[in-house]
Short mmCIF file of C-alpha atoms in Angstrom, two decimals:
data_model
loop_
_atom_site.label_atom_id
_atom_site.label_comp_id
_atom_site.label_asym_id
_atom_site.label_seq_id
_atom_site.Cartn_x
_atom_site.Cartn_y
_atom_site.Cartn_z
CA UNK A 1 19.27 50.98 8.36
CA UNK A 2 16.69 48.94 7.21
CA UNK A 3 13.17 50.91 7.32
CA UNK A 4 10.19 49.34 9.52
CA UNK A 5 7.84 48.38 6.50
CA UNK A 6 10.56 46.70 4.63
CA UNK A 7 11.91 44.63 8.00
CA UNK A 8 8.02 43.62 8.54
CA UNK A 9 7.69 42.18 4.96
CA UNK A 10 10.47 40.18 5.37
CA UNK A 11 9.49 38.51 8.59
CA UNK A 12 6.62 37.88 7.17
CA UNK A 13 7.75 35.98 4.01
CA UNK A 14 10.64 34.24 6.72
CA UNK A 15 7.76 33.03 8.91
CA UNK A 16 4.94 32.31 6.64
CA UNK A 17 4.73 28.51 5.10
CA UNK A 18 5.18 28.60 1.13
CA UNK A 19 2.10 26.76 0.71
CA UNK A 20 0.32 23.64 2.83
CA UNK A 21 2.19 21.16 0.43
CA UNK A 22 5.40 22.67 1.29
CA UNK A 23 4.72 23.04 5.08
CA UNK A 24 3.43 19.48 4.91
CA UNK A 25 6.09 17.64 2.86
CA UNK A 26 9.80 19.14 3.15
CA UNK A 27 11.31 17.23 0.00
CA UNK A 28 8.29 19.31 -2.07
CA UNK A 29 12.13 21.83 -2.04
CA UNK A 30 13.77 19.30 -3.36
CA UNK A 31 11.43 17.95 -5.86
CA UNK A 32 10.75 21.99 -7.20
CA UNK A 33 14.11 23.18 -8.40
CA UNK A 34 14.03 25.10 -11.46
CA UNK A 35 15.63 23.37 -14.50
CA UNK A 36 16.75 24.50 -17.81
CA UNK A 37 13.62 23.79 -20.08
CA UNK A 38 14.17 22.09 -22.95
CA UNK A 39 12.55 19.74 -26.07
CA UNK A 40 12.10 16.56 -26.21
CA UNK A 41 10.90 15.43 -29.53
CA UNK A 42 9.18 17.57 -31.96
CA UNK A 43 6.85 19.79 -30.82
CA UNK A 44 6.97 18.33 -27.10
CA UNK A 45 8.76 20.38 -24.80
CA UNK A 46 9.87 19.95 -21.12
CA UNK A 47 8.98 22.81 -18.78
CA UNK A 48 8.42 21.20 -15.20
CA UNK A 49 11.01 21.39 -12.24
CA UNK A 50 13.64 18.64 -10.87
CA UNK A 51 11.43 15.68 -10.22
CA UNK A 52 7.63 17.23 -10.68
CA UNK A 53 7.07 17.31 -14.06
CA UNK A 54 5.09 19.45 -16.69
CA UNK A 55 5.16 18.59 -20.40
CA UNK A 56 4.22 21.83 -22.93
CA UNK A 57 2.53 20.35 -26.24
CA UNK A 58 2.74 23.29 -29.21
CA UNK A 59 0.50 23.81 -31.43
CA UNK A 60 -0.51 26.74 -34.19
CA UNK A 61 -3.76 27.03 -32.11
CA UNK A 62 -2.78 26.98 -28.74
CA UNK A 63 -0.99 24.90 -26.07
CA UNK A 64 -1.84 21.58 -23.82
CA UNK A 65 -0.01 21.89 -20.82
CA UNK A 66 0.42 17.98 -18.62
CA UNK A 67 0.69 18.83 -14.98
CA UNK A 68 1.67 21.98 -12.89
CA UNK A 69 3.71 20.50 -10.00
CA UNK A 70 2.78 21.98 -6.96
CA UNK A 71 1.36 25.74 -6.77
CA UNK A 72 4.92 26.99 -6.46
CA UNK A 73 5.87 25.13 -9.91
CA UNK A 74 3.94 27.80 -11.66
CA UNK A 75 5.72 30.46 -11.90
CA UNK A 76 8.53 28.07 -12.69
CA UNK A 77 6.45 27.03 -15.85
CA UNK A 78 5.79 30.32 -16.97
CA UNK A 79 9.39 31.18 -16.54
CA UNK A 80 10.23 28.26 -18.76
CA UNK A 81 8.00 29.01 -21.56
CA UNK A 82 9.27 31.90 -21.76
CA UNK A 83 12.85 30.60 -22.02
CA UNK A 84 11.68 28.36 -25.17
CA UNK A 85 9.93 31.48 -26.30
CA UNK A 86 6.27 30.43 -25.80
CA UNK A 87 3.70 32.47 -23.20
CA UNK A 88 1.96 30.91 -21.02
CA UNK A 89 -1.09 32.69 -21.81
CA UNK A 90 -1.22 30.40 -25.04
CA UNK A 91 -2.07 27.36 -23.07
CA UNK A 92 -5.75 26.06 -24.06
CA UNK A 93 -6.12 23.12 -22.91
CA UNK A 94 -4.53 21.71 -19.39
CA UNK A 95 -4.40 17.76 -18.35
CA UNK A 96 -3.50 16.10 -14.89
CA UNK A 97 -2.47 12.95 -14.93
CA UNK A 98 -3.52 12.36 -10.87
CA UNK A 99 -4.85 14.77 -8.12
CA UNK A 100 -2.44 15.03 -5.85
CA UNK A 101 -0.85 18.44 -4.37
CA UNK A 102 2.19 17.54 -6.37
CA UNK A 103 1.16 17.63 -9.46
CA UNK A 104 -2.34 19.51 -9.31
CA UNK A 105 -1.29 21.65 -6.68
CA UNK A 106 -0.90 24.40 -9.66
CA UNK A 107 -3.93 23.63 -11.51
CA UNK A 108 -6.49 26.23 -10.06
CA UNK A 109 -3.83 28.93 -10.00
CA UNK A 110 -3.22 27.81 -14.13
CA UNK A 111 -6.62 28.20 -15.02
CA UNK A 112 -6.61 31.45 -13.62
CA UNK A 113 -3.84 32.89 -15.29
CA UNK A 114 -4.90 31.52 -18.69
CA UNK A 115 -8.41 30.73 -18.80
CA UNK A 116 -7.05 27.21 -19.97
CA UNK A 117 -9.95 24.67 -19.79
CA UNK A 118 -9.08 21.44 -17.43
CA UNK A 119 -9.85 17.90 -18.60
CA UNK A 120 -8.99 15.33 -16.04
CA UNK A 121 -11.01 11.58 -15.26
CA UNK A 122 -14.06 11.30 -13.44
CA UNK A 123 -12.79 9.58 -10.22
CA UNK A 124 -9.92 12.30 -9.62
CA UNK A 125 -12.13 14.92 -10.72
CA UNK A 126 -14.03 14.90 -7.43
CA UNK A 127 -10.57 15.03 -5.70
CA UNK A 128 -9.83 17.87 -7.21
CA UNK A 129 -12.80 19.68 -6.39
CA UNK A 130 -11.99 18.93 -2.61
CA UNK A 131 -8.88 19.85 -3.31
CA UNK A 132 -7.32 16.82 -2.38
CA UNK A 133 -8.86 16.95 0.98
CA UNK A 134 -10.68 13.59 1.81
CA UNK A 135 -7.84 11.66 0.02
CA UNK A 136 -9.03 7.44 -0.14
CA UNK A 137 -5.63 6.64 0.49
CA UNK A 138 -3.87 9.82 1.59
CA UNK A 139 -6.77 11.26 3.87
CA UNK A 140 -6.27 15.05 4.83
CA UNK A 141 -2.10 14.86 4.79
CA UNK A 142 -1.43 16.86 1.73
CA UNK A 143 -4.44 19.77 0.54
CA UNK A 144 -4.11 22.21 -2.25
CA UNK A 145 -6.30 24.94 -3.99
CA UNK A 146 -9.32 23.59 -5.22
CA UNK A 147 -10.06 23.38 -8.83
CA UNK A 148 -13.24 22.16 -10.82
CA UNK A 149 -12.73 19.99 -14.48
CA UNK A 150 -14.49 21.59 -17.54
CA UNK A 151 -14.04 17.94 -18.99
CA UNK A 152 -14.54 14.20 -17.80
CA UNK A 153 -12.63 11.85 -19.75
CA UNK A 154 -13.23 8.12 -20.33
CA UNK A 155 -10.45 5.39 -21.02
CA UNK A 156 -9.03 5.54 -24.20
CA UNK A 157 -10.54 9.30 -25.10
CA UNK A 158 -9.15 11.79 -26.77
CA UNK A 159 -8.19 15.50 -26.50
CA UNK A 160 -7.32 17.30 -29.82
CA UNK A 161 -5.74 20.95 -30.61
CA UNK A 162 -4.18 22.46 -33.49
CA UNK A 163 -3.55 18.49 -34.85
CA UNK A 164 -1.97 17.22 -31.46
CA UNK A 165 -4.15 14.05 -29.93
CA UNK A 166 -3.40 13.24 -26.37
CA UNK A 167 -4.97 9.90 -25.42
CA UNK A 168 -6.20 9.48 -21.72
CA UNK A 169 -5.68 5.13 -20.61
CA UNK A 170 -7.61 5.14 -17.14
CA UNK A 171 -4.35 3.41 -14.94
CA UNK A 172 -6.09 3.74 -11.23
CA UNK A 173 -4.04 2.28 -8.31
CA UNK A 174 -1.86 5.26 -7.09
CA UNK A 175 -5.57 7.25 -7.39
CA UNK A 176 -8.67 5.83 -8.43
CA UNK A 177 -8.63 7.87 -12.12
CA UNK A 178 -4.73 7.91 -12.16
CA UNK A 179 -4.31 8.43 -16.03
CA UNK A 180 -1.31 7.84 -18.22
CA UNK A 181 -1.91 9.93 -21.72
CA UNK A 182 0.00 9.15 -24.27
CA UNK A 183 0.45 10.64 -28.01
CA UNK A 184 2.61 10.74 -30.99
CA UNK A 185 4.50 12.82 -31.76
CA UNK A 186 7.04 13.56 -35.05
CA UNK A 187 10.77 13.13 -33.99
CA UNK A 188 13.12 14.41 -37.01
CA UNK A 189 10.63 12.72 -39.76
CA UNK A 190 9.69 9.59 -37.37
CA UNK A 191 6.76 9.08 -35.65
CA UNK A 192 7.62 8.14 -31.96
CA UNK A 193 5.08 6.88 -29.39
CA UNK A 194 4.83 8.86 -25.98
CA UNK A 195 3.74 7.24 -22.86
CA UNK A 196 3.44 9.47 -19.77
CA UNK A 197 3.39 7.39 -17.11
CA UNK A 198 1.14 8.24 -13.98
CA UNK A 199 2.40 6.66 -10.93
CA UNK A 200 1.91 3.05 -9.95
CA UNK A 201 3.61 3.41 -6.63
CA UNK A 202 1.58 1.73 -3.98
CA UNK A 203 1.27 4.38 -1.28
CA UNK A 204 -1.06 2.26 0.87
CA UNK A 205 0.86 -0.95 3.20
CA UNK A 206 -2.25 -2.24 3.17
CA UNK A 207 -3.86 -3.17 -0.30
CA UNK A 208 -5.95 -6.40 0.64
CA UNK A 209 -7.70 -4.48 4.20
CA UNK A 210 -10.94 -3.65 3.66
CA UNK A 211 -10.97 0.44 2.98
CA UNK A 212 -14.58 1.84 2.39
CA UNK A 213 -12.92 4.74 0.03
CA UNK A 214 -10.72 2.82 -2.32
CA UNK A 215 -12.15 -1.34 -1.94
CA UNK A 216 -10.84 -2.04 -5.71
CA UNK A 217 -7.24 -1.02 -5.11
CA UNK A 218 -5.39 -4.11 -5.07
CA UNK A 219 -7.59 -5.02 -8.43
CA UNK A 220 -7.29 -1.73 -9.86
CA UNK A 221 -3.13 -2.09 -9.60
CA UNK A 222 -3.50 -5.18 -11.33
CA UNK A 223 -5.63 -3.94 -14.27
CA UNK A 224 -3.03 -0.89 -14.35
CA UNK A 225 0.05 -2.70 -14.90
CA UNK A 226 -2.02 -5.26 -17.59
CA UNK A 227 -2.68 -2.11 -19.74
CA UNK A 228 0.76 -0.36 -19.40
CA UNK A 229 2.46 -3.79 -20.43
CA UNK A 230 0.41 -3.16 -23.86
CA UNK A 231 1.13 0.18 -24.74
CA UNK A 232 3.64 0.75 -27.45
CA UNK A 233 6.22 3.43 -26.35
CA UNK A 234 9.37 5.11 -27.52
CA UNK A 235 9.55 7.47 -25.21
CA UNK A 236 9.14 7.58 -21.94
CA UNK A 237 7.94 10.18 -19.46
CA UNK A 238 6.50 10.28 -16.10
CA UNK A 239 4.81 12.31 -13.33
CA UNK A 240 8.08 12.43 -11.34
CA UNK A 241 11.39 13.08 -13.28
CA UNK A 242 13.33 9.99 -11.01
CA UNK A 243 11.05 7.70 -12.47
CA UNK A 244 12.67 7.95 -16.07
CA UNK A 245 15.93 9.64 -15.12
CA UNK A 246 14.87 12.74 -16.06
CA UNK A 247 18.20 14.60 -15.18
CA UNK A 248 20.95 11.91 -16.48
CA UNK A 249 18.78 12.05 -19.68
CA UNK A 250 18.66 16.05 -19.80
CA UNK A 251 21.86 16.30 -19.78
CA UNK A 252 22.56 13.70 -22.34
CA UNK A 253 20.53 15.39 -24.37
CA UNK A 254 22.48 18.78 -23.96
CA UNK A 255 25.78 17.41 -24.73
CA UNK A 256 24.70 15.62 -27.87
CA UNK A 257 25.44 12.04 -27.22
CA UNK A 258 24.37 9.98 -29.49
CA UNK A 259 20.57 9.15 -30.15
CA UNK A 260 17.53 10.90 -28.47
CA UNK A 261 18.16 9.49 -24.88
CA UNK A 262 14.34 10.25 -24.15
CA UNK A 263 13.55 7.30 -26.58
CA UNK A 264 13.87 4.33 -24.32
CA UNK A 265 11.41 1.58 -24.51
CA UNK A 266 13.66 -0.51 -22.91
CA UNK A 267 13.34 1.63 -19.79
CA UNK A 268 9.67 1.74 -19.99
CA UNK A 269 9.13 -1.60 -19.87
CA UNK A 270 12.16 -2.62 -17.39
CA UNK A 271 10.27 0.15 -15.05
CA UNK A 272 6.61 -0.93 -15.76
CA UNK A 273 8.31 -4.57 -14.59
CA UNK A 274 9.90 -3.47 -11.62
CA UNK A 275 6.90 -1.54 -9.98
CA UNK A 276 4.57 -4.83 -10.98
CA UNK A 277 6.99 -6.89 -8.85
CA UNK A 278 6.78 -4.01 -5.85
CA UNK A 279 2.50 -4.46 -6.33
CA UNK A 280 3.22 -8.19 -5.66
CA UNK A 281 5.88 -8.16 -2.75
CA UNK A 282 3.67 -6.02 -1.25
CA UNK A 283 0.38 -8.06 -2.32
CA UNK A 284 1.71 -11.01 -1.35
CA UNK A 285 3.32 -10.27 1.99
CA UNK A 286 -0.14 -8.50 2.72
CA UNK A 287 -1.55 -12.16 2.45
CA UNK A 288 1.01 -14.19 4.23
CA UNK A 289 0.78 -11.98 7.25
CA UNK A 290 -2.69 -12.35 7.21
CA UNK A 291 -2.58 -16.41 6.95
CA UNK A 292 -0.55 -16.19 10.03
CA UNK A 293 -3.18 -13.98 11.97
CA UNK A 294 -5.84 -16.56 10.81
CA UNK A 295 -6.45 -19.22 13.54
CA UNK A 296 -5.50 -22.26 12.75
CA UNK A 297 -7.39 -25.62 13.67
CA UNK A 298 -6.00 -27.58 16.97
#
């Protein structure tokens, strides 16, 4: 016999949304599994889900933490430090690399649990504060708890703790302050460079329209793709796991074979390559269909 109280709290839980990215976006399941955490390269660690990804940076003074995933990726996180034998209450410094619920949907909930100061660009910065409401290229589909910056960054500054430097490369498109940070970071005796990759998926069919929020998109895509073409990298990580095979690698990894399979440059630049030629299809039917809705001269 299952008593009253108990049967109510479970309705409740049954009936009640997760969150409003959940509700709003059903693979947000899919994209939030728990995975086994593990390290990369040195003192760089992963601790994010199946495709939203968090990166732990260690340090003897403290932790930089890249991303939460959406607000129910946290406890995921902390679950995962734990695992590698970190707390979560270590983390000093935290980073987004765009504001959108996926990947700052945990931010606010972060800073509360740590006290963690939040660095992000100025042009997502605001979008965070609205909590992704207002979105220039998402409007009001996909919200999450609001959470205010303690630090603006600028293209190609830095953010130092406990001798870790993450650099912040402003790569707008996807968002207007999309950033990819990057580091070094030693691998066995090696220095390896680090690029984690924002997103430069074009979420808008309609890059050349005039849009009042976001008129620099198309432009700001093709100044994105011009800097990730010159960054040196070794290894390469993203804001969603699929982007770099982040589970064929993982398990790689596990079973030994070979090399690092995280060190890929070859996959970092066939990718950066790949979305460039998307930003063009896209560009380029945008401006063929719009030739043929031009009036022509009799």
């Amino acid at each position: 016999m299952i008593r009253p109280s108990l049967l109510l709290s479970l309705l409740l839980w049954l009936l009640c949304p997760v969150s409003a990215s959940a509700q709003a976006d059903p693979t947000s399941r899919s994209w939030n599994q728990p995975v086994e955490p593990f390290r990369i390269a040195g003192n760089l660690y992963y601790v994010g889900a199946s495709d939203v990804t968090s990166y732990l940076i260690a340090t003897p003074e403290g932790h930089i933490l890249l991303d939460s995933g959406f607000e129910e990726t946290v406890p995921l996180i902390r679950e995962s430090l734990k695992k590698l034998g970190f707390k979560l209450e270590d983390v000093k410094i935290l980073l987004n690399s765009h504001a959108h619920y996926d990947h700052a949907g945990g931010l606010a909930t972060l800073k509360e649990l740590t006290g963690a100061k939040l660095v992000s660009s100025e042009a997502d910065a605001s979008l965070l504060v609205r909590g992704g409401k207002d979105d220039p290229v998402l409007g009001d589909q996909f919200h999450f708890k609001p959470v205010k910056a303690d630090r603006i960054v600028g293209d190609r500054e830095t953010v130092k703790l406990g001798g870790a430097t993450m650099t912040a490369r402003l790569t707008p498109g996807h968002t207007p302050g999309c950033t990819t940070w990057t580091m070094q970071v030693d691998d066995g005796g090696r220095k390896r460079d680090v690029v984690f990759l924002c997103s430069v998926s074009v979420l808008s069919a309609e890059l050349l329209k005039e849009n009042p929020k976001y008129p620099r998109i198309a432009s700001d895509f093709a100044h994105t793709f011009e800097v990730l073409k010159s960054l040196p990298c070794d290894i390469f990580l993203a804001a969603h796991g699929g982007f770099f095979d982040l589970k064929g690698k993982s398990e790689r990894l596990r079973k030994g074979e070979g090399g690092n399979p995280f060190v890929d440059p070859q996959g970092y630049r066939a990718y950066v390559e790949r979305k460039e030629g998307d930003y063009r299809k896209a560009l380029g039917a945008e401006k063929s269909s719009a030739l043929q809705a031009k009036p022509q001269p009799q």
